[in-house]
Amino acid sequence: MTDEPTIEIRDYSDELAKPLAEMYNSWESLWPDGFTQGVPFTAERVIKQYQSMRALAILIAIDKQTSKPIGSVTLLSHWRDPEAAYVGTLGVTPDALNKKVGKRLLMKCFEIALHKGYARVDLSTWAGNLRAVPLYKKMGLMWNPEGQGVQMESYVPGILRHPLCAPFFATNPDPAAWYTLQRRDVAQAPDDTTEHGMAVYVYNFESGKNNLHVLVDRLARSITGIERVMHDGRLVVRAQVSQHLTLCGIPSVYELRIENGTARDMDFAAALEGLPGLHFDGVSEARTRVKAKKSFTLAVPFSLSPDAPLYRRNIKTPSVVAKLRLNGQESILRTGLRIKPVVDIQTKWKECRVLPSGTVTIPITLVNNSTMTLKGKLMFEEVGPHISMTPPESEFELAPEGLGGAVITVTTQPDLPAGTHDLWAYMIISYLDEAGKRREVKTGRSRISLFCLQGGRVTAGEDDRTREVLLVAPQYTARILREGAILRLSTLYGSSITQMALSTEIGPPFGLSPFRFTERDVRVRETESGLVVSATATHPERPLVIEDRWVALNSSPVLKHEVWVTNTGQESHEMQVRLNGREGGIPLNFDRVFVPLPAGVVEAPTGNLLMSYPSIPSELGSLTEEWVATGGPSGASGQVWKATNLESVYLAAGQLSRIVSKPLRLKGKETKCISEVWNIAAASDWRDIQRIWKANVKGEFENIQKAGMRRPTLPMIAVSKKTVIIPHRQSAEAELTVENTVSAPVIGNVEVESPEGWDADIRRLGGSALTAEQGTDESKETVIQGLQKYILTLKPTDLRKVGFSVERGLVRVRTPMEFREYFTLLQLGSAGSAVTVTEGMEQGIRVFRVNNGVAEFAVSADYGGCLFSLKNSHSTELLCSSFPKPAPKLFMDNYYGGVQPLVWDDSSGEDFFQVKTNREKMDVRPCEHGGVWKGVEVSWTSQIQQTIRGVQYRLQYLAAPESPMVLVNWVIKNPTEAPLFFIPCLFADPGFNGVFGGSIVHTRWGGSEVDLRNVPVPAAVTPETNSLWLRRSGTQESNEGLGILWAGLDPGSIAVCTNEMAACISMDFRCWLMPGDERVVRACLFVNPPNFEALEKVQATLTELF
């Protein structure tokens, strides 16, 4: 008996979608970060994924006993190499691990690849999946030491097809016999083998006394040598070069050798084909008869010109092809070259930006790629009249494989034209050859570009090493690869190492299509406003011409990308466009990502999979706006797109991962723009990205009323709470919400840390408590999805602690990440007392006095509606005023003092220091609010100030029993039919017993807490906080003082200190009122505050008091 399941391998069909979804969900624990990426698979997701896939095969392993899928694999054409296939996703259920299900699926893939004529099958896995490496190696897969992660390549299909290998396998009728015949080390390490200076993979097969030894050239990704031992003897055919590393200008030798160990003569012919820039310096073909037990070697010296294609890491290299004919049987061997210049001339300082009449230093690095000591000069071709360089040439000596360099100073003339100016560097070097003779070589030219960006100009250049077109602007560099028109855009100002990326694909089906790497015809066109770069190519399988177009404007941080498609046929053609952006993985990015989701703009660290697909679904309605941004201390960058013609949008790490258009039908000869994306390299913050979206997509500009408004972001787990306000010491309950702002459900713990002196408990609305049970440290785990309501219960541990207090507690949501939100418990005063309001005449003026046991204040409608007096329990006056009669004071023509309401219309030319608000006819009456607050209300309608005539005001001054807080609540309403704008102000003049001298105003300014003192020359600051604290200077221990607090998060206060006055002014610069609109301006006077921290805590609660 065996526990290996009996399986059937089927092609995928949609009726398997539902059981496949269940199977893929079972893979969650087997994959790093989970296979589902936080969103369980559904049948619909499986169908959508496979319908859009360009696959050679989608294979499903079905357990015959249960009829359920237990494994699957996808096989695709290689995206870059037409001779190779690629294994996409391979996996099995946890129960099927180590039961040869994966092996059976891979064997089927190899069978299909062989049948379809592929010579190689590639597979990639993550570096931590080493347990799978032995299986892969048994399947003939070689671990490429130069690949990313675990990149594996199997050459078994090519070996089975090669004419010189076929006789070995022909002795066994089983087409899968190669698996049991293979002999290899399955160590969990890269296959880094070198023979005769060449990087190779080694395959060995044995069948009795027969054996087969195959060498695969790792650079050419093809067979370069075969040794076959069979009943008729030993045969060796092998091609090799002196070493894989071949340097331009340095002679090398190609060798083709045949060893005939058989008992019969063999007719042998060979013809060599080179590659661009390779010159054979001898006869490159041969025709001979190789006697039995004899050998023949064709050795051909060759050299490479400087324009030979240079080596590109982990890309199949050009090769020398040996076309063989052995006893009439044709075959091919390929040998790759790692081509490099003898000396690399590089500048690692990236793009060099210059301006006229400027000087810039260019560090140049020289890399000796040879094993010889080199001597020579670094020189430059003659430059134009606008540029000079020092020194013009530099002598050097480079040790074998050593480094050298020079620093070139470039000076530009005042008339240097804007645009790209290329410097061409080359070297004359000499070396001693093997015979001791000194030889001289002139290297090829290396381009070093100077980009003159005068006037914010954007300019284009070339990177010959990477075969990219460059767009260089003051704020960014864009690189467009000629092979596939792949864009990489990097900003100069962000902290991100990760770049924006975009490339175009045509489908369906989609996948690793050869079109993605088609060579493009790239043209750069200059316009009056900037540059337009066009990269076009004809689709190899469709009657379509695709143009990727980039529009770069001068002095702009925005690079627009457009995709234009032309149907070159006469008949209509249906197609879709897909833009591929940033792929998955961990971003090397230390910024934060901003995404407009239904809950609001959500902010999170970029290295967070919950801010990517599928946690953020791809359906268009998943985003409320068409933009995404990343930002940090240095600024922001982002992308904006048009949803027109789009079907789905995928995000990854704060960038576009993929955009898929709707199916489109182009008429014959029709040209259409399918996609528009704006890439923004530099912005102040995410709001700028949003504004660009509004302007370019919605067709509207943000008006001044909205531009300055604070728009807070949400975390992924948002805790919404209100200040818990109690009139005195008592138990309290408050409702709060916990919202998972993304789609993926999150498992976590919701916990609460109580304020000092309180016990706290939290429970789901309608559910049981979530706090830790007695004897345990862990709270109950819960699934957090969507918006959930909780009840927070607070109970005092000491009822004797009476009077005002402001404490903070903490709600903590622990998931794989932790989210925190502080809440405030505000105890206004004490029980057993009341607020009294009395009316009387003082110095001939009607006055209302309000007393709550710890403070008393006075208000008069006949004195400009001002609160002109505020005394603490020691009868110390805390405000300065000119009561009973207004009089000029310093810069104020209409000075009343105390707390003075002012309404100022700057747009009409009104002078703030002469505002006549307080001369309006006003009424006053006692008022109450919420059963706790009590005081007086002053009301009036503007008549004197013409531009705001008819606006209604209700100014309330309120107190709570034995509370040090005096609340100023100003309700402003526009009952007119005119839209209005004006600036409501509250002017406060604090002081001790009518004098500011000897006092200080404490606030936060310039990043720290500061004291503003009375000085002969006025000192004016705009604090970073809406909290100011009047207190006595010196070392007195008295806690007498006055806190002046304005509501709101945005700083909106001004403090002006002289030897006569401490003017504390709050201005609301955003008071735009449409007909019927109402606005509330709120402030608080805090009597004898204990410290500045308490003031800031109270200030944060002002908008929530009622």
XYZ file of C-alpha atoms in Angstrom, residues 109 147 322 1004 1008 1031:
6
model
C 4.816 20.458 -18.268
C 19.259 35.073 -11.034
C 28.623 26.126 -34.642
C 4.653 76.575 20.870
C 9.618 74.207 20.614
C 1.472 83.414 33.456
